[in-house]
Amino acid sequence: MALSREQIAQRVAQELQDGFYVNLGIGIPTLVANFVPDNMDVMLQSENGLLGMGQFPTEETIDADLINAGKQTVTMAKGASIFDSAESFAMIRGGHVDLTVLGAFEVDANGNIASYMIPGKLIKGMGGAMDLVAGADNIIVTMTHASKHGVSKLLSNCTLPLTGKGCIKRVLTDLAFIEIKDGKFHLLERAPGVSVAEIIKLTEGELVIPVDVPEMQF
Amino acid sequence: MALSREQIAQRVAQELQDGFYVNLGIGIPTLVANFVPDNMDVMLQSENGLLGMGQFPTEETIDADLINAGKQTVTMAKGASIFDSAESFAMIRGGHVDLTVLGAFEVDANGNIASYMIPGKLIKGMGGAMDLVAGADNIIVTMTHASKHGVSKLLSNCTLPLTGKGCIKRVLTDLAFIEIKDGKFHLLERAPGVSVAEIIKLTEGELVIPVDVPEMQF
Amino acid sequence: MAGFDKVVTSYEEAMAGLEDNMTVIAGGFGLCGIPENLISEIKRKGIKGLTLVSNNCGVDDFGLGILLPNRQIKKIVASYVGENAEFERQMMAGELEVELTPQGTLAEKMRAGGAGIPAFFTATGFGTPVAEGKEERQFNGRDYILEESITGDFAIVKAWKADRYGNLVFRKTARNFNPLAATAGKITVVEVEEIVEVGELDPDQIHTPGIYVDRLIQGTFEKRIEQRTVQPSSTAAGE
Amino acid sequence: MAGFDKVVTSYEEAMAGLEDNMTVIAGGFGLCGIPENLISEIKRKGIKGLTLVSNNCGVDDFGLGILLPNRQIKKIVASYVGENAEFERQMMAGELEVELTPQGTLAEKMRAGGAGIPAFFTATGFGTPVAEGKEERQFNGRDYILEESITGDFAIVKAWKADRYGNLVFRKTARNFNPLAATAGKITVVEVEEIVEVGELDPDQIHTPGIYVDRLIQGTFEKRIEQRTVQPSSTAAGE
């Protein structure tokens, strides 16, 4: 069965390591913070200028001067630091963030990503997404494998305007965990109960399938 | 008579304005701080990362962590701020310093300056001088008009490697205050008791002499 | 000390000299750390044809959004816009020019503008619509594009505390673009919650040295929250 | 919390992995704010063929100068050198390569290296020997040259205080190049006067976030003064 949003976040969280500085995008990526394994510490970077993002505040501790990149009120974790936007993106662009998790509309077999703009629809802007995909070595894209109408989001070539070129190496969808290498999608794992045939059907780009495709473990 | 080092500094100090942020080079420029007019406030920028340099410390207040760009122990004036070297040169390069005063070996009629290197002699480096001359709009160069052997330092073309190109507009020597404009030196003032003839003799570059050349007032 | 005293006592004085068709760089991220009252003064003055450089454009009735109804903004350079209906209408109708710029590139453009760096290379935006018309170049086998810096006729900034010399301290994530905007204005105007005497701020802990600040005014702030997210008090106890 | 605890307890551990022919970026200006003990450890290890990036090269018997007698330095990138005799001898004899770089350009190169900016334009050095071999370009009628960024295999940094996560605070002008160096090392090693518990430093007042720091050690420092200038105690009274 296709993974729920929570399960996608849970699988991504398995890629965390103790001591990782992590930037989580809006949506499913945000949920990853709820699945950080016990006895493991990660620090969340929020690109508006906060390293060490904590939980949401209570009504009593809410502070208009303390928000995350999604403009939500947050708190600071112990050991947090605050900095300006240039420093924040120096951190991101300079490759100092260990893992970036973000959503996308489409990803293609060359590692291109489209995530910010659908021509003809209202364009709200890329925010920090272009900087994040250009700056990070270690990115996981989370998204549904295909649209509700069964149109694949893992393409041979992105159809929408790109957020970044050749920068995506790993994609976790509701159906599969996939690596992008040598211009091809490589199937690493499948969601529990999802068949390889189903994944093949919903992957438009070239898909390399190993002899054994293990189910994800939770 | 030719100006003393102190008199050069004193004349430069007349160009100060209340509220000026000023960077003073090593040597004669440093002395300018001693002649800031009463009822006028200037803040001294030291390019190693201090805005608001104070006097030298006493034996009791000396602090190895607080030095100026000449590596001398200093103090902080009231309202001082500390920053890193990139921020310090952002200030300088971005044109935020109101007046820069520095020494030179040679200046030419095109506003070129040579101040850091004499080929064949030990090269110690340009320090912040190249950044200062490139970044400031308002620079006064202080130097002796000619060498001890009577060789002019105000040339049609610098002979030494340049510190900066086309960036010097005003020079104060022990003999004259000179503006550089349209590829020529323009004599503005002469030192008390120094004749125009003497200045002509010791100026190799083209010198424009107005009908009246006032003596400097102290 | 008069020479370094940046304090002005009215918003009219604070924004004196702002004229039609000027470029204004504004600090703030969303509604956090925005120079609320300086924006209101721009609205009051009725200045038109402005080019605004700001990460966002406020909401319908707060922040830079309040400059939309009277069509005061000609163009906005931002990374994320469209949190309000009037903005959308003007953009769709071609009445408002929008130059989308990646957030980190926008921050770096402001910093570069203030620092006398006319242009820099960045990987951000390579191969995307942002790269159109820009020089591309490889360094060490990676692709980059050339981005030019931004300066403004005015920069409007919100800080937390300042001394009279304009030395600034920001508070929490209200810092964001403010220190960068402060460096990039020909005239930089700062409004703060509190002005302290010179000497009260620790020189080691000043975020923006007063050299960047031209005018300083103390204001009162609504500090509206855009996405109020809270957890119940009880679950937070174990944090 | 182990994952973010950057503290190591020996200088050997602090500089583990440093090998011959590596590039080391060092903080400090003159002898102020230099990582004294990390430099001593490099001397002790006997590493050779180093490329050093530092504003200065110390004096004969202190700072980076102590790496000269055993010919540990192959090349130095600096803005001002030659405060010591052995340096002069090696440079004149062609045993030591010196790449003179304007101070502000050097600072910006380090910052750019840490910030993923491969190159930037600056007016500094245009028309001078520094511009040789570099691209020249006009922006808005002014001349600039293109300068490339610097990164190092190691960065060695001296801060005042740190928490165990590597959040750093610098003191007075000992800050100088240190925060920039900290961003530009593949491995950044920091020595400090005091390590405090996590949570003791005000998040608004951290100069270098711990994300840039790989190893942290507490040391004791000589803090030698290069130009000891004082005024008599009496004249200072009226200050």
CSV table of C-alpha atoms in Angstrom, one decimal, chain D residues 5-137:
chain,number,residue,atom,x,y,z
D,5,ASP,CA,29.6,17.7,21.1
D,6,LYS,CA,32.7,19.0,19.3
D,7,VAL,CA,35.1,18.9,22.3
D,8,VAL,CA,38.3,17.1,22.0
D,9,THR,CA,40.8,16.9,24.8
D,10,SER,CA,44.2,16.8,23.2
D,11,TYR,CA,45.9,18.9,20.5
D,12,GLU,CA,47.0,15.7,18.8
D,13,GLU,CA,43.3,14.8,18.4
D,14,ALA,CA,42.5,18.4,17.4
D,15,MET,CA,44.8,18.3,14.4
D,16,ALA,CA,44.5,14.6,13.5
D,17,GLY,CA,44.4,14.0,9.8
D,18,LEU,CA,46.6,17.0,8.8
D,19,GLU,CA,49.0,15.8,6.2
D,20,ASP,CA,51.9,17.1,4.1
D,21,ASN,CA,51.0,19.5,1.3
D,22,MET,CA,47.6,20.4,2.7
D,23,THR,CA,46.1,23.9,2.7
D,24,VAL,CA,45.5,25.5,6.1
D,25,ILE,CA,43.6,28.6,6.7
D,26,ALA,CA,44.4,30.4,9.9
D,27,GLY,CA,42.6,33.2,11.8
D,28,GLY,CA,44.4,36.1,13.4
D,29,PHE,CA,45.7,39.5,12.6
D,30,GLY,CA,49.4,40.0,13.5
D,31,LEU,CA,49.7,38.1,16.7
D,32,CYS,CA,46.2,39.0,17.8
D,33,GLY,CA,43.7,36.2,18.0
D,34,ILE,CA,46.0,33.5,16.5
D,35,PRO,CA,45.4,29.8,17.3
D,36,GLU,CA,48.7,29.6,19.2
D,37,ASN,CA,48.5,26.0,20.3
D,38,LEU,CA,47.1,24.6,17.1
D,39,ILE,CA,50.1,26.2,15.3
D,40,SER,CA,52.5,24.6,17.9
D,41,GLU,CA,50.8,21.3,17.2
D,42,ILE,CA,51.5,21.7,13.5
D,43,LYS,CA,55.1,22.3,14.3
D,44,ARG,CA,55.3,19.3,16.6
D,45,LYS,CA,53.8,17.1,14.0
D,46,GLY,CA,56.5,18.1,11.5
D,47,ILE,CA,54.0,18.4,8.7
D,48,LYS,CA,55.7,19.8,5.5
D,49,GLY,CA,54.8,21.4,2.3
D,50,LEU,CA,51.9,23.4,3.7
D,51,THR,CA,50.1,26.1,1.9
D,52,LEU,CA,49.1,28.6,4.6
D,53,VAL,CA,46.4,31.2,4.1
D,54,SER,CA,46.6,33.9,6.8
D,55,ASN,CA,46.8,37.6,6.9
D,56,ASN,CA,50.3,37.5,8.4
D,57,CYS,CA,53.0,35.0,9.1
D,58,GLY,CA,53.8,35.7,12.8
D,59,VAL,CA,57.2,36.7,14.1
D,60,ASP,CA,60.5,34.7,14.4
D,61,ASP,CA,59.6,32.8,17.5
D,62,PHE,CA,55.8,33.1,17.7
D,63,GLY,CA,52.7,32.5,15.6
D,64,LEU,CA,53.0,31.0,12.2
D,65,GLY,CA,56.7,32.1,12.1
D,66,ILE,CA,57.6,29.0,14.2
D,67,LEU,CA,56.8,26.8,11.2
D,68,LEU,CA,59.6,28.5,9.2
D,69,PRO,CA,62.8,27.1,10.6
D,70,ASN,CA,61.9,23.5,9.7
D,71,ARG,CA,60.7,24.6,6.3
D,72,GLN,CA,57.1,23.4,6.9
D,73,ILE,CA,55.6,26.1,4.8
D,74,LYS,CA,55.7,25.8,1.0
D,75,LYS,CA,53.5,28.8,0.2
D,76,ILE,CA,51.8,31.5,2.1
D,77,VAL,CA,48.8,33.6,0.9
D,78,ALA,CA,48.9,36.8,3.0
D,79,SER,CA,48.4,40.6,2.9
D,80,TYR,CA,51.4,41.6,4.9
D,81,VAL,CA,54.5,39.5,5.8
D,82,GLY,CA,58.1,39.8,6.6
D,83,GLU,CA,58.2,40.7,10.3
D,84,ASN,CA,60.9,38.1,10.8
D,85,ALA,CA,64.3,37.4,9.5
D,86,GLU,CA,63.9,33.7,8.5
D,87,PHE,CA,60.8,34.5,6.5
D,88,GLU,CA,62.8,37.1,4.6
D,89,ARG,CA,65.7,34.7,4.0
D,90,GLN,CA,63.5,31.9,2.7
D,91,MET,CA,61.5,34.3,0.5
D,92,MET,CA,64.7,35.9,-1.0
D,93,ALA,CA,66.2,32.4,-1.5
D,94,GLY,CA,63.1,31.3,-3.4
D,95,GLU,CA,62.4,28.6,-0.8
D,96,LEU,CA,59.1,30.1,0.2
D,97,GLU,CA,56.4,31.1,-2.2
D,98,VAL,CA,54.5,34.2,-1.2
D,99,GLU,CA,51.2,35.2,-2.8
D,100,LEU,CA,50.4,38.8,-1.7
D,101,THR,CA,46.7,39.4,-1.5
D,102,PRO,CA,45.0,42.6,-0.4
D,103,GLN,CA,43.6,42.3,3.1
D,104,GLY,CA,40.0,42.9,2.2
D,105,THR,CA,40.2,40.6,-0.8
D,106,LEU,CA,41.7,37.9,1.4
D,107,ALA,CA,38.9,38.3,4.0
D,108,GLU,CA,36.3,38.1,1.2
D,109,LYS,CA,37.9,35.1,-0.4
D,110,MET,CA,37.7,33.2,2.8
D,111,ARG,CA,34.1,34.2,3.3
D,112,ALA,CA,33.2,33.3,-0.3
D,113,GLY,CA,34.9,30.0,0.1
D,114,GLY,CA,32.8,29.2,3.1
D,115,ALA,CA,29.6,30.5,1.5
D,116,GLY,CA,29.8,28.6,-1.8
D,117,ILE,CA,30.6,31.7,-3.8
D,118,PRO,CA,33.3,30.6,-6.2
D,119,ALA,CA,34.3,34.1,-7.4
D,120,PHE,CA,33.4,37.7,-7.0
D,121,PHE,CA,34.3,41.0,-8.6
D,122,THR,CA,36.1,43.7,-6.6
D,123,ALA,CA,37.7,47.1,-7.5
D,124,THR,CA,40.6,46.3,-5.2
D,125,GLY,CA,43.8,45.7,-7.1
D,126,PHE,CA,42.5,46.8,-10.5
D,127,GLY,CA,45.5,48.2,-12.5
D,128,THR,CA,48.0,46.8,-10.0
D,129,PRO,CA,50.2,43.8,-9.9
D,130,VAL,CA,47.4,42.0,-8.1
D,131,ALA,CA,45.3,42.1,-11.3
D,132,GLU,CA,47.8,40.2,-13.4
D,133,GLY,CA,46.2,37.2,-15.1
D,134,LYS,CA,42.8,38.1,-13.7
D,135,GLU,CA,39.7,39.0,-15.6
D,136,GLU,CA,38.8,42.6,-15.7
D,137,ARG,CA,35.3,44.0,-16.2
